[in-house]
PDB file of C-alpha atoms in Angstrom:
ATOM      1  CA  MET A   1      30.718-119.961  -0.516  1.00  0.00           C
ATOM      2  CA  ARG A   2      29.094-116.936   1.016  1.00  0.00           C
ATOM      3  CA  GLY A   3      26.292-115.219  -1.665  1.00  0.00           C
ATOM      4  CA  LYS A   4      26.004-111.747  -3.232  1.00  0.00           C
ATOM      5  CA  VAL A   5      23.094-111.027  -0.569  1.00  0.00           C
ATOM      6  CA  TYR A   6      24.760-112.509   2.375  1.00  0.00           C
ATOM      7  CA  GLU A   7      27.893-109.805   2.171  1.00  0.00           C
ATOM      8  CA  THR A   8      25.125-106.933   1.063  1.00  0.00           C
ATOM      9  CA  ASN A   9      23.079-107.971   4.381  1.00  0.00           C
ATOM     10  CA  LEU A  10      26.556-108.204   6.397  1.00  0.00           C
ATOM     11  CA  PHE A  11      27.515-105.112   5.261  1.00  0.00           C
ATOM     12  CA  PHE A  12      24.190-103.330   5.795  1.00  0.00           C
ATOM     13  CA  LEU A  13      24.568-104.820   9.395  1.00  0.00           C
ATOM     14  CA  LEU A  14      28.160-103.191   9.719  1.00  0.00           C
ATOM     15  CA  VAL A  15      26.697 -99.703   8.652  1.00  0.00           C
ATOM     16  CA  ILE A  16      23.868-100.016  11.594  1.00  0.00           C
ATOM     17  CA  ILE A  17      26.239-100.392  13.881  1.00  0.00           C
ATOM     18  CA  ILE A  18      28.767 -97.690  12.779  1.00  0.00           C
ATOM     19  CA  THR A  19      25.811 -95.407  12.686  1.00  0.00           C
ATOM     20  CA  ILE A  20      25.048 -96.170  16.113  1.00  0.00           C
ATOM     21  CA  ILE A  21      28.320 -95.521  17.548  1.00  0.00           C
ATOM     22  CA  GLY A  22      28.441 -92.388  15.770  1.00  0.00           C
ATOM     23  CA  SER A  23      25.496 -90.995  17.341  1.00  0.00           C
ATOM     24  CA  LEU A  24      26.706 -91.672  20.756  1.00  0.00           C
ATOM     25  CA  ILE A  25      29.897 -89.798  20.101  1.00  0.00           C
ATOM     26  CA  LEU A  26      28.050 -87.384  18.750  1.00  0.00           C
ATOM     27  CA  GLU A  27      26.316 -86.671  22.254  1.00  0.00           C
ATOM     28  CA  PHE A  28      29.576 -84.980  23.180  1.00  0.00           C
ATOM     29  CA  PHE A  29      29.295 -82.666  20.315  1.00  0.00           C
ATOM     30  CA  PRO A  30      27.074 -79.262  20.163  1.00  0.00           C
ATOM     31  CA  GLU A  31      24.599 -79.066  17.701  1.00  0.00           C
ATOM     32  CA  GLY A  32      25.351 -78.130  14.515  1.00  0.00           C
ATOM     33  CA  MET A  33      27.102 -78.981  11.177  1.00  0.00           C
ATOM     34  CA  VAL A  34      29.287 -81.356  13.341  1.00  0.00           C
ATOM     35  CA  GLN A  35      26.459 -83.406  13.558  1.00  0.00           C
ATOM     36  CA  GLU A  36      25.134 -83.201   9.911  1.00  0.00           C
ATOM     37  CA  LEU A  37      28.277 -84.391   8.859  1.00  0.00           C
ATOM     38  CA  PHE A  38      28.094 -87.558  10.504  1.00  0.00           C
ATOM     39  CA  GLN A  39      26.314 -89.361   8.262  1.00  0.00           C
ATOM     40  CA  TYR A  40      28.647 -88.420   5.330  1.00  0.00           C
ATOM     41  CA  VAL A  41      31.280 -90.024   7.685  1.00  0.00           C
ATOM     42  CA  CYS A  42      28.719 -92.946   9.197  1.00  0.00           C
ATOM     43  CA  ILE A  43      26.964 -93.840   5.703  1.00  0.00           C
ATOM     44  CA  LEU A  44      28.009 -92.386   2.814  1.00  0.00           C
ATOM     45  CA  ILE A  45      32.213 -93.169   3.025  1.00  0.00           C
ATOM     46  CA  PRO A  46      31.505 -96.783   4.522  1.00  0.00           C
ATOM     47  CA  ALA A  47      29.417 -97.428   1.490  1.00  0.00           C
ATOM     48  CA  LEU A  48      32.174 -96.154  -1.314  1.00  0.00           C
ATOM     49  CA  LEU A  49      34.842 -97.904   0.652  1.00  0.00           C
ATOM     50  CA  TYR A  50      32.744-100.857   0.335  1.00  0.00           C
ATOM     51  CA  VAL A  51      32.607-100.742  -3.623  1.00  0.00           C
ATOM     52  CA  TYR A  52      36.176 -99.957  -3.627  1.00  0.00           C
ATOM     53  CA  PHE A  53      37.194-103.075  -1.852  1.00  0.00           C
ATOM     54  CA  LYS A  54      35.285-105.502  -3.389  1.00  0.00           C
ATOM     55  CA  ARG A  55      36.378-103.802  -6.598  1.00  0.00           C
ATOM     56  CA  ARG A  56      33.314-103.160  -8.362  1.00  0.00           C
ATOM     57  CA  SER A  57      32.633-100.446 -10.832  1.00  0.00           C
ATOM     58  CA  PHE A  58      31.142 -97.113  -9.101  1.00  0.00           C
ATOM     59  CA  LYS A  59      28.941 -96.429 -12.080  1.00  0.00           C
ATOM     60  CA  GLU A  60      27.398 -99.563 -12.541  1.00  0.00           C
ATOM     61  CA  THR A  61      26.800-100.306  -8.791  1.00  0.00           C
ATOM     62  CA  LEU A  62      25.895 -96.996  -7.712  1.00  0.00           C
ATOM     63  CA  LYS A  63      23.962 -96.320 -11.144  1.00  0.00           C
ATOM     64  CA  LEU A  64      25.588 -92.890 -11.851  1.00  0.00           C
ATOM     65  CA  ASN A  65      23.867 -92.863 -15.009  1.00  0.00           C
ATOM     66  CA  SER A  66      22.190 -89.876 -16.768  1.00  0.00           C
ATOM     67  CA  ILE A  67      18.375 -89.893 -16.374  1.00  0.00           C
ATOM     68  CA  SER A  68      16.500 -87.932 -19.072  1.00  0.00           C
ATOM     69  CA  ILE A  69      14.692 -84.936 -18.637  1.00  0.00           C
ATOM     70  CA  LYS A  70      10.875 -86.291 -19.140  1.00  0.00           C
ATOM     71  CA  ASN A  71      11.764 -88.692 -16.352  1.00  0.00           C
ATOM     72  CA  ILE A  72      12.987 -85.968 -14.021  1.00  0.00           C
ATOM     73  CA  ILE A  73       9.391 -84.048 -14.664  1.00  0.00           C
ATOM     74  CA  LEU A  74       7.635 -87.440 -13.887  1.00  0.00           C
ATOM     75  CA  VAL A  75       9.717 -88.138 -10.329  1.00  0.00           C
ATOM     76  CA  VAL A  76       8.564 -84.510  -9.493  1.00  0.00           C
ATOM     77  CA  PHE A  77       4.971 -85.148 -10.132  1.00  0.00           C
ATOM     78  CA  LEU A  78       5.239 -88.599  -8.272  1.00  0.00           C
ATOM     79  CA  THR A  79       6.797 -87.212  -5.366  1.00  0.00           C
ATOM     80  CA  PHE A  80       3.615 -84.963  -5.035  1.00  0.00           C
ATOM     81  CA  ALA A  81       1.309 -87.627  -6.050  1.00  0.00           C
ATOM     82  CA  ILE A  82       2.078 -89.657  -3.368  1.00  0.00           C
ATOM     83  CA  GLN A  83       2.151 -87.293  -0.288  1.00  0.00           C
ATOM     84  CA  PRO A  84      -1.486 -87.938   0.441  1.00  0.00           C
ATOM     85  CA  PHE A  85      -0.417 -91.657   0.947  1.00  0.00           C
ATOM     86  CA  ILE A  86       2.751 -90.776   3.127  1.00  0.00           C
ATOM     87  CA  VAL A  87       0.573 -88.827   4.906  1.00  0.00           C
ATOM     88  CA  LEU A  88      -2.333 -90.987   5.902  1.00  0.00           C
ATOM     89  CA  VAL A  89      -0.059 -93.935   6.964  1.00  0.00           C
ATOM     90  CA  GLY A  90       2.483 -91.389   8.844  1.00  0.00           C
ATOM     91  CA  THR A  91      -0.829 -90.226  10.887  1.00  0.00           C
ATOM     92  CA  VAL A  92      -2.028 -93.599  11.434  1.00  0.00           C
ATOM     93  CA  ALA A  93       1.434 -94.146  13.012  1.00  0.00           C
ATOM     94  CA  ASP A  94       1.180 -90.632  15.581  1.00  0.00           C
ATOM     95  CA  ILE A  95      -1.577 -92.232  16.770  1.00  0.00           C
ATOM     96  CA  ILE A  96      -0.311 -95.350  17.281  1.00  0.00           C
ATOM     97  CA  PHE A  97       3.072 -94.385  18.538  1.00  0.00           C
ATOM     98  CA  LYS A  98       2.381 -90.961  20.497  1.00  0.00           C
ATOM     99  CA  ASN A  99       4.800 -88.255  21.347  1.00  0.00           C
ATOM    100  CA  GLN A 100       7.919 -90.116  19.283  1.00  0.00           C
ATOM    101  CA  CYS A 101       7.344 -87.586  16.192  1.00  0.00           C
ATOM    102  CA  GLU A 102       8.994 -84.233  18.476  1.00  0.00           C
ATOM    103  CA  LEU A 103      11.355 -86.839  19.977  1.00  0.00           C
ATOM    104  CA  LEU A 104      12.754 -88.216  16.456  1.00  0.00           C
ATOM    105  CA  PHE A 105      13.085 -84.687  14.618  1.00  0.00           C
ATOM    106  CA  GLY A 106      13.521 -82.393  17.001  1.00  0.00           C
ATOM    107  CA  ASP A 107      13.146 -78.341  16.594  1.00  0.00           C
ATOM    108  CA  LEU A 108      13.844 -77.338  12.786  1.00  0.00           C
ATOM    109  CA  GLU A 109      12.225 -74.104  13.340  1.00  0.00           C
ATOM    110  CA  SER A 110      15.392 -73.135  15.533  1.00  0.00           C
ATOM    111  CA  TYR A 111      17.683 -73.702  11.972  1.00  0.00           C
ATOM    112  CA  SER A 112      17.776 -71.663   8.757  1.00  0.00           C
ATOM    113  CA  ILE A 113      15.839 -72.880   5.748  1.00  0.00           C
ATOM    114  CA  TRP A 114      19.212 -73.478   4.216  1.00  0.00           C
ATOM    115  CA  PHE A 115      20.498 -75.349   7.146  1.00  0.00           C
ATOM    116  CA  ALA A 116      17.543 -77.474   7.508  1.00  0.00           C
ATOM    117  CA  LEU A 117      17.229 -78.008   3.741  1.00  0.00           C
ATOM    118  CA  PHE A 118      21.310 -79.519   4.143  1.00  0.00           C
ATOM    119  CA  GLY A 119      20.586 -81.583   6.808  1.00  0.00           C
ATOM    120  CA  THR A 120      17.240 -82.858   6.674  1.00  0.00           C
ATOM    121  CA  ALA A 121      16.979 -82.710   2.851  1.00  0.00           C
ATOM    122  CA  LEU A 122      20.219 -83.034   0.977  1.00  0.00           C
ATOM    123  CA  THR A 123      22.144 -85.044   3.146  1.00  0.00           C
ATOM    124  CA  PRO A 124      20.137 -88.102   3.666  1.00  0.00           C
ATOM    125  CA  ALA A 125      18.967 -87.890  -0.204  1.00  0.00           C
ATOM    126  CA  ILE A 126      22.697 -88.286  -1.109  1.00  0.00           C
ATOM    127  CA  CYS A 127      23.819 -90.934   2.001  1.00  0.00           C
ATOM    128  CA  GLU A 128      20.907 -93.268   2.319  1.00  0.00           C
ATOM    129  CA  GLU A 129      20.168 -93.274  -1.560  1.00  0.00           C
ATOM    130  CA  VAL A 130      24.086 -94.305  -2.162  1.00  0.00           C
ATOM    131  CA  LEU A 131      23.819 -96.739   0.649  1.00  0.00           C
ATOM    132  CA  LEU A 132      19.898 -98.455   0.039  1.00  0.00           C
ATOM    133  CA  ARG A 133      19.266 -97.827  -3.683  1.00  0.00           C
ATOM    134  CA  GLY A 134      23.229 -98.060  -4.838  1.00  0.00           C
ATOM    135  CA  VAL A 135      25.013-100.479  -2.812  1.00  0.00           C
ATOM    136  CA  ILE A 136      22.222-102.896  -1.068  1.00  0.00           C
ATOM    137  CA  LEU A 137      20.039-102.880  -4.031  1.00  0.00           C
ATOM    138  CA  ASP A 138      22.816-103.983  -6.594  1.00  0.00           C
ATOM    139  CA  GLY A 139      23.396-106.600  -3.953  1.00  0.00           C
ATOM    140  CA  TYR A 140      19.997-107.942  -4.708  1.00  0.00           C
ATOM    141  CA  ARG A 141      20.442-107.410  -8.151  1.00  0.00           C
ATOM    142  CA  GLY A 142      20.302-111.471  -9.060  1.00  0.00           C
ATOM    143  CA  MET A 143      16.990-112.196  -7.406  1.00  0.00           C
ATOM    144  CA  SER A 144      13.278-110.986  -8.309  1.00  0.00           C
ATOM    145  CA  ILE A 145      13.007-107.369  -9.077  1.00  0.00           C
ATOM    146  CA  LYS A 146       9.282-107.971  -6.976  1.00  0.00           C
ATOM    147  CA  LYS A 147      11.505-109.440  -3.989  1.00  0.00           C
ATOM    148  CA  ALA A 148      14.165-106.977  -4.537  1.00  0.00           C
ATOM    149  CA  VAL A 149      12.316-104.164  -4.105  1.00  0.00           C
ATOM    150  CA  ILE A 150      10.380-105.063  -1.113  1.00  0.00           C
ATOM    151  CA  MET A 151      13.143-105.666   0.787  1.00  0.00           C
ATOM    152  CA  ASN A 152      14.996-102.533  -0.449  1.00  0.00           C
ATOM    153  CA  GLY A 153      11.792-101.163   1.244  1.00  0.00           C
ATOM    154  CA  PHE A 154      12.252-103.168   4.528  1.00  0.00           C
ATOM    155  CA  LEU A 155      16.007-102.402   4.933  1.00  0.00           C
ATOM    156  CA  PHE A 156      15.243 -99.021   4.485  1.00  0.00           C
ATOM    157  CA  GLY A 157      12.376 -98.739   6.853  1.00  0.00           C
ATOM    158  CA  ILE A 158      14.623-100.597   9.867  1.00  0.00           C
ATOM    159  CA  PHE A 159      17.473 -98.365   9.143  1.00  0.00           C
ATOM    160  CA  HIS A 160      16.228 -95.688  10.509  1.00  0.00           C
ATOM    161  CA  MET A 161      15.236 -97.484  13.601  1.00  0.00           C
ATOM    162  CA  ASN A 162      12.436 -96.616  14.770  1.00  0.00           C
ATOM    163  CA  LEU A 163       9.012 -98.086  13.993  1.00  0.00           C
ATOM    164  CA  PHE A 164       7.022 -94.970  13.466  1.00  0.00           C
ATOM    165  CA  GLN A 165       9.555 -93.732  10.750  1.00  0.00           C
ATOM    166  CA  PHE A 166       9.526 -97.674   9.346  1.00  0.00           C
ATOM    167  CA  SER A 167       5.287 -97.260   8.911  1.00  0.00           C
ATOM    168  CA  TYR A 168       6.071 -94.974   6.186  1.00  0.00           C
ATOM    169  CA  THR A 169      10.174 -95.271   5.016  1.00  0.00           C
ATOM    170  CA  PHE A 170       9.127 -98.989   4.138  1.00  0.00           C
ATOM    171  CA  PHE A 171       6.511 -97.551   1.091  1.00  0.00           C
ATOM    172  CA  ILE A 172       8.431 -94.881   0.169  1.00  0.00           C
ATOM    173  CA  GLY A 173      11.647 -97.137   0.190  1.00  0.00           C
ATOM    174  CA  ILE A 174       9.765 -99.724  -2.387  1.00  0.00           C
ATOM    175  CA  ILE A 175       9.036 -96.764  -4.737  1.00  0.00           C
ATOM    176  CA  LEU A 176      12.630 -95.344  -4.674  1.00  0.00           C
ATOM    177  CA  ALA A 177      13.839 -98.657  -5.535  1.00  0.00           C
ATOM    178  CA  LEU A 178      11.624 -99.242  -8.251  1.00  0.00           C
ATOM    179  CA  ILE A 179      12.194 -95.586  -9.891  1.00  0.00           C
ATOM    180  CA  VAL A 180      15.692 -96.404  -9.856  1.00  0.00           C
ATOM    181  CA  TYR A 181      15.438 -99.885 -11.485  1.00  0.00           C
ATOM    182  CA  TYR A 182      13.522 -98.250 -14.180  1.00  0.00           C
ATOM    183  CA  THR A 183      15.386 -95.446 -14.890  1.00  0.00           C
ATOM    184  CA  ASN A 184      18.565 -97.163 -14.094  1.00  0.00           C
ATOM    185  CA  SER A 185      19.698 -94.237 -12.471  1.00  0.00           C
ATOM    186  CA  ILE A 186      20.282 -93.018  -8.991  1.00  0.00           C
ATOM    187  CA  TYR A 187      19.779 -89.715  -9.844  1.00  0.00           C
ATOM    188  CA  ALA A 188      16.256 -90.061 -10.146  1.00  0.00           C
ATOM    189  CA  SER A 189      15.398 -91.447  -6.322  1.00  0.00           C
ATOM    190  CA  ILE A 190      18.198 -88.643  -5.184  1.00  0.00           C
ATOM    191  CA  ILE A 191      15.823 -86.005  -6.666  1.00  0.00           C
ATOM    192  CA  MET A 192      12.362 -87.754  -5.132  1.00  0.00           C
ATOM    193  CA  HIS A 193      14.232 -88.017  -2.052  1.00  0.00           C
ATOM    194  CA  PHE A 194      15.530 -84.889  -1.526  1.00  0.00           C
ATOM    195  CA  LEU A 195      11.784 -83.255  -2.926  1.00  0.00           C
ATOM    196  CA  ASN A 196      10.213 -85.610  -0.086  1.00  0.00           C
ATOM    197  CA  ASN A 197      12.003 -84.347   2.786  1.00  0.00           C
ATOM    198  CA  ALA A 198      12.415 -80.826   1.459  1.00  0.00           C
ATOM    199  CA  LEU A 199       8.360 -80.798   1.402  1.00  0.00           C
ATOM    200  CA  SER A 200       8.528 -81.106   5.403  1.00  0.00           C
ATOM    201  CA  VAL A 201      10.911 -78.633   6.041  1.00  0.00           C
ATOM    202  CA  VAL A 202       8.853 -76.002   4.129  1.00  0.00           C
ATOM    203  CA  VAL A 203       6.019 -77.386   6.389  1.00  0.00           C
ATOM    204  CA  THR A 204       7.901 -76.659   9.282  1.00  0.00           C
ATOM    205  CA  LYS A 205       9.650 -73.677   8.077  1.00  0.00           C
ATOM    206  CA  PHE A 206       7.135 -71.902   6.663  1.00  0.00           C
ATOM    207  CA  PRO A 207       3.349 -72.784   8.132  1.00  0.00           C
ATOM    208  CA  ASN A 208       1.836 -70.244   6.655  1.00  0.00           C
ATOM    209  CA  SER A 209       2.847 -70.991   3.075  1.00  0.00           C
ATOM    210  CA  PHE A 210      -0.039 -72.140   0.567  1.00  0.00           C
ATOM    211  CA  TYR A 211       1.230 -75.872   0.788  1.00  0.00           C
ATOM    212  CA  ALA A 212       1.507 -76.081   4.404  1.00  0.00           C
ATOM    213  CA  ARG A 213      -2.242 -74.504   4.589  1.00  0.00           C
ATOM    214  CA  LEU A 214      -3.460 -76.558   1.964  1.00  0.00           C
ATOM    215  CA  GLU A 215      -1.692 -79.627   4.012  1.00  0.00           C
ATOM    216  CA  ASP A 216      -3.408 -78.614   6.935  1.00  0.00           C
ATOM    217  CA  ASN A 217      -6.863 -78.294   5.789  1.00  0.00           C
ATOM    218  CA  LEU A 218      -6.733 -81.429   4.127  1.00  0.00           C
ATOM    219  CA  TYR A 219      -5.077 -83.971   6.387  1.00  0.00           C
ATOM    220  CA  ARG A 220      -7.271 -83.061   9.353  1.00  0.00           C
ATOM    221  CA  THR A 221      -9.047 -85.861  11.499  1.00  0.00           C
ATOM    222  CA  GLU A 222     -11.309 -84.237  13.601  1.00  0.00           C
ATOM    223  CA  THR A 223     -14.475 -85.643  12.328  1.00  0.00           C
ATOM    224  CA  ILE A 224     -15.603 -88.577  10.157  1.00  0.00           C
ATOM    225  CA  THR A 225     -15.706 -86.804   7.027  1.00  0.00           C
ATOM    226  CA  GLN A 226     -12.535 -85.743   7.360  1.00  0.00           C
ATOM    227  CA  VAL A 227     -10.964 -89.044   8.016  1.00  0.00           C
ATOM    228  CA  VAL A 228     -13.255 -90.559   4.745  1.00  0.00           C
ATOM    229  CA  LEU A 229     -11.810 -87.146   2.953  1.00  0.00           C
ATOM    230  CA  MET A 230      -7.845 -88.543   4.091  1.00  0.00           C
ATOM    231  CA  VAL A 231      -8.576 -92.025   3.201  1.00  0.00           C
ATOM    232  CA  VAL A 232     -10.077 -90.885  -0.428  1.00  0.00           C
ATOM    233  CA  LEU A 233      -7.149 -89.278  -0.879  1.00  0.00           C
ATOM    234  CA  ALA A 234      -4.845 -91.319  -0.510  1.00  0.00           C
ATOM    235  CA  LEU A 235      -6.397 -94.333  -2.662  1.00  0.00           C
ATOM    236  CA  ILE A 236      -6.465 -91.589  -5.231  1.00  0.00           C
ATOM    237  CA  SER A 237      -2.721 -90.913  -4.289  1.00  0.00           C
ATOM    238  CA  ILE A 238      -2.045 -94.622  -4.796  1.00  0.00           C
ATOM    239  CA  ILE A 239      -3.674 -94.998  -8.536  1.00  0.00           C
ATOM    240  CA  VAL A 240      -1.646 -91.899  -9.379  1.00  0.00           C
ATOM    241  CA  SER A 241       1.442 -92.862  -8.042  1.00  0.00           C
ATOM    242  CA  TYR A 242       1.254 -96.336  -9.966  1.00  0.00           C
ATOM    243  CA  LEU A 243       0.302 -95.193 -13.212  1.00  0.00           C
ATOM    244  CA  ILE A 244       3.201 -92.322 -12.925  1.00  0.00           C
ATOM    245  CA  ILE A 245       5.361 -95.070 -11.926  1.00  0.00           C
ATOM    246  CA  LYS A 246       4.278 -97.043 -15.512  1.00  0.00           C
ATOM    247  CA  ALA A 247       5.137 -93.986 -17.203  1.00  0.00           C
ATOM    248  CA  ILE A 248       8.186 -93.514 -15.807  1.00  0.00           C
ATOM    249  CA  ALA A 249       8.556 -97.189 -16.916  1.00  0.00           C
ATOM    250  CA  ARG A 250       7.187 -96.724 -20.419  1.00  0.00           C
ATOM    251  CA  THR A 251       9.605 -93.779 -20.967  1.00  0.00           C
ATOM    252  CA  SER A 252      12.917 -95.470 -19.718  1.00  0.00           C
ATOM    253  CA  LYS A 253      11.729 -98.575 -22.284  1.00  0.00           C
ATOM    254  CA  ASN A 254      11.510 -96.338 -25.074  1.00  0.00           C
ATOM    255  CA  GLU A 255      15.134 -94.830 -24.468  1.00  0.00           C
ATOM    256  CA  GLY A 256      16.012 -98.394 -24.021  1.00  0.00           C
ATOM    257  CA  VAL A 257      17.082 -97.548 -20.292  1.00  0.00           C
ATOM    258  CA  TYR A 258      15.711 -99.967 -17.931  1.00  0.00           C
ATOM    259  CA  THR A 259      16.417-103.164 -20.366  1.00  0.00           C
ATOM    260  CA  ARG A 260      19.782-102.920 -19.277  1.00  0.00           C
ATOM    261  CA  TYR A 261      19.286-103.265 -15.611  1.00  0.00           C
ATOM    262  CA  VAL A 262      16.726-106.366 -16.095  1.00  0.00           C
ATOM    263  CA  VAL A 263      17.793-109.815 -15.286  1.00  0.00           C
ATOM    264  CA  SER A 264      16.874-112.919 -17.227  1.00  0.00           C
ATOM    265  CA  ASN A 265      14.498-115.197 -15.326  1.00  0.00           C
ATOM    266  CA  ASP A 266      17.110-117.684 -16.154  1.00  0.00           C
ATOM    267  CA  LEU A 267      19.690-116.286 -14.118  1.00  0.00           C
ATOM    268  CA  ILE A 268      17.801-115.230 -10.947  1.00  0.00           C
ATOM    269  CA  VAL A 269      19.383-116.041  -8.165  1.00  0.00           C
ATOM    270  CA  LYS A 270      17.624-118.557  -5.115  1.00  0.00           C
ATOM    271  CA  GLU A 271      20.039-117.305  -2.522  1.00  0.00           C
ATOM    272  CA  LYS A 272      18.221-117.119   1.131  1.00  0.00           C
ATOM    273  CA  VAL A 273      17.472-113.478   2.396  1.00  0.00           C
ATOM    274  CA  PHE A 274      17.207-114.091   5.723  1.00  0.00           C
ATOM    275  CA  ASN A 275      19.737-115.048   6.848  1.00  0.00           C
ATOM    276  CA  TRP A 276      21.519-114.497  10.123  1.00  0.00           C
ATOM    277  CA  PRO A 277      23.044-110.339   9.362  1.00  0.00           C
ATOM    278  CA  LEU A 278      19.577-109.422   8.671  1.00  0.00           C
ATOM    279  CA  VAL A 279      17.909-111.226  11.702  1.00  0.00           C
ATOM    280  CA  VAL A 280      20.589-109.597  13.741  1.00  0.00           C
ATOM    281  CA  SER A 281      19.628-106.107  12.146  1.00  0.00           C
ATOM    282  CA  PHE A 282      15.938-106.607  12.573  1.00  0.00           C
ATOM    283  CA  ILE A 283      16.398-107.549  16.450  1.00  0.00           C
ATOM    284  CA  ILE A 284      18.756-104.456  16.629  1.00  0.00           C
ATOM    285  CA  PHE A 285      16.011-102.642  15.044  1.00  0.00           C
ATOM    286  CA  LEU A 286      13.479-103.688  17.831  1.00  0.00           C
ATOM    287  CA  LEU A 287      15.684-102.822  20.553  1.00  0.00           C
ATOM    288  CA  MET A 288      15.979 -99.317  19.488  1.00  0.00           C
ATOM    289  CA  SER A 289      12.233 -99.209  18.499  1.00  0.00           C
ATOM    290  CA  LEU A 290      11.601 -99.744  21.856  1.00  0.00           C
ATOM    291  CA  LEU A 291      13.895 -97.690  23.613  1.00  0.00           C
ATOM    292  CA  ILE A 292      12.648 -94.668  21.734  1.00  0.00           C
ATOM    293  CA  ALA A 293       9.226 -95.937  22.479  1.00  0.00           C
ATOM    294  CA  VAL A 294      10.045 -95.736  26.373  1.00  0.00           C
ATOM    295  CA  ALA A 295      11.967 -92.332  25.834  1.00  0.00           C
ATOM    296  CA  ALA A 296       8.830 -91.008  23.833  1.00  0.00           C
ATOM    297  CA  SER A 297       6.272 -92.034  27.108  1.00  0.00           C
ATOM    298  CA  LEU A 298       8.482 -90.826  29.263  1.00  0.00           C
ATOM    299  CA  ASN A 299       8.840 -87.303  27.522  1.00  0.00           C
ATOM    300  CA  GLY A 300       5.177 -87.091  27.404  1.00  0.00           C
ATOM    301  CA  LEU A 301       4.736 -87.638  30.931  1.00  0.00           C
ATOM    302  CA  MET A 302       7.177 -84.455  31.167  1.00  0.00           C
TER     303      MET A 302
END
């Protein structure tokens, strides 16, 4: 009998295939709203249909539960606190995977701020969270929390289909899974996901803004001193983020929230995680990463 993790990984593979096919079809459409809506068609709708045909509760599977004002504030602080670490990882990845950043993200400057926020921040925050922190995380519910959140970060990373984004989305995915676990609310990860992506939009659209100039001054790698400063900030970032996550857990526990999501040690499932659907998903990820690396190299020579 196939277990829940197997079914979840198989569905994840299906969404990857649908997304790749959708991306190929989009090449025939001009850039604009149609391209931004494809995530709803290729990611959100399949996730909702999966829950429906599996006859599962939308509220329980997607964790459509309210979140306290205190936890919302903590999630906002966490988003800013983790930035130095994410920037450090992204900077290292940018050095290793040269020319991929521009190829992957395109030119946001040509879009209005509202369109950029909708396409780059709001849409992924809704679609990817419903899929990863909703359906996928629920599929791993019977496993230990440590294994569940690490696997969620891993799947979130490979879902982006390139090694450059995997480098930091892996860690972001773990944090997003943790705050959903503690708050038992997908709104926690949607808020953090939106804010994290919105910060990138702000830096791109408003290079002279206070936040953009602060980031530019703090995260330079031109001298040894600047590199050391970046590493120190990243270490502080990890410590502060850890304390905030603990505060979220403590707040949720006091509110009697996250205990509803905890699985007893006696009920932890020993199902195999690395089954063939996950292996195939990972192989596709490696192939796509190779194609993007080649395309980036050719783009850099032009």
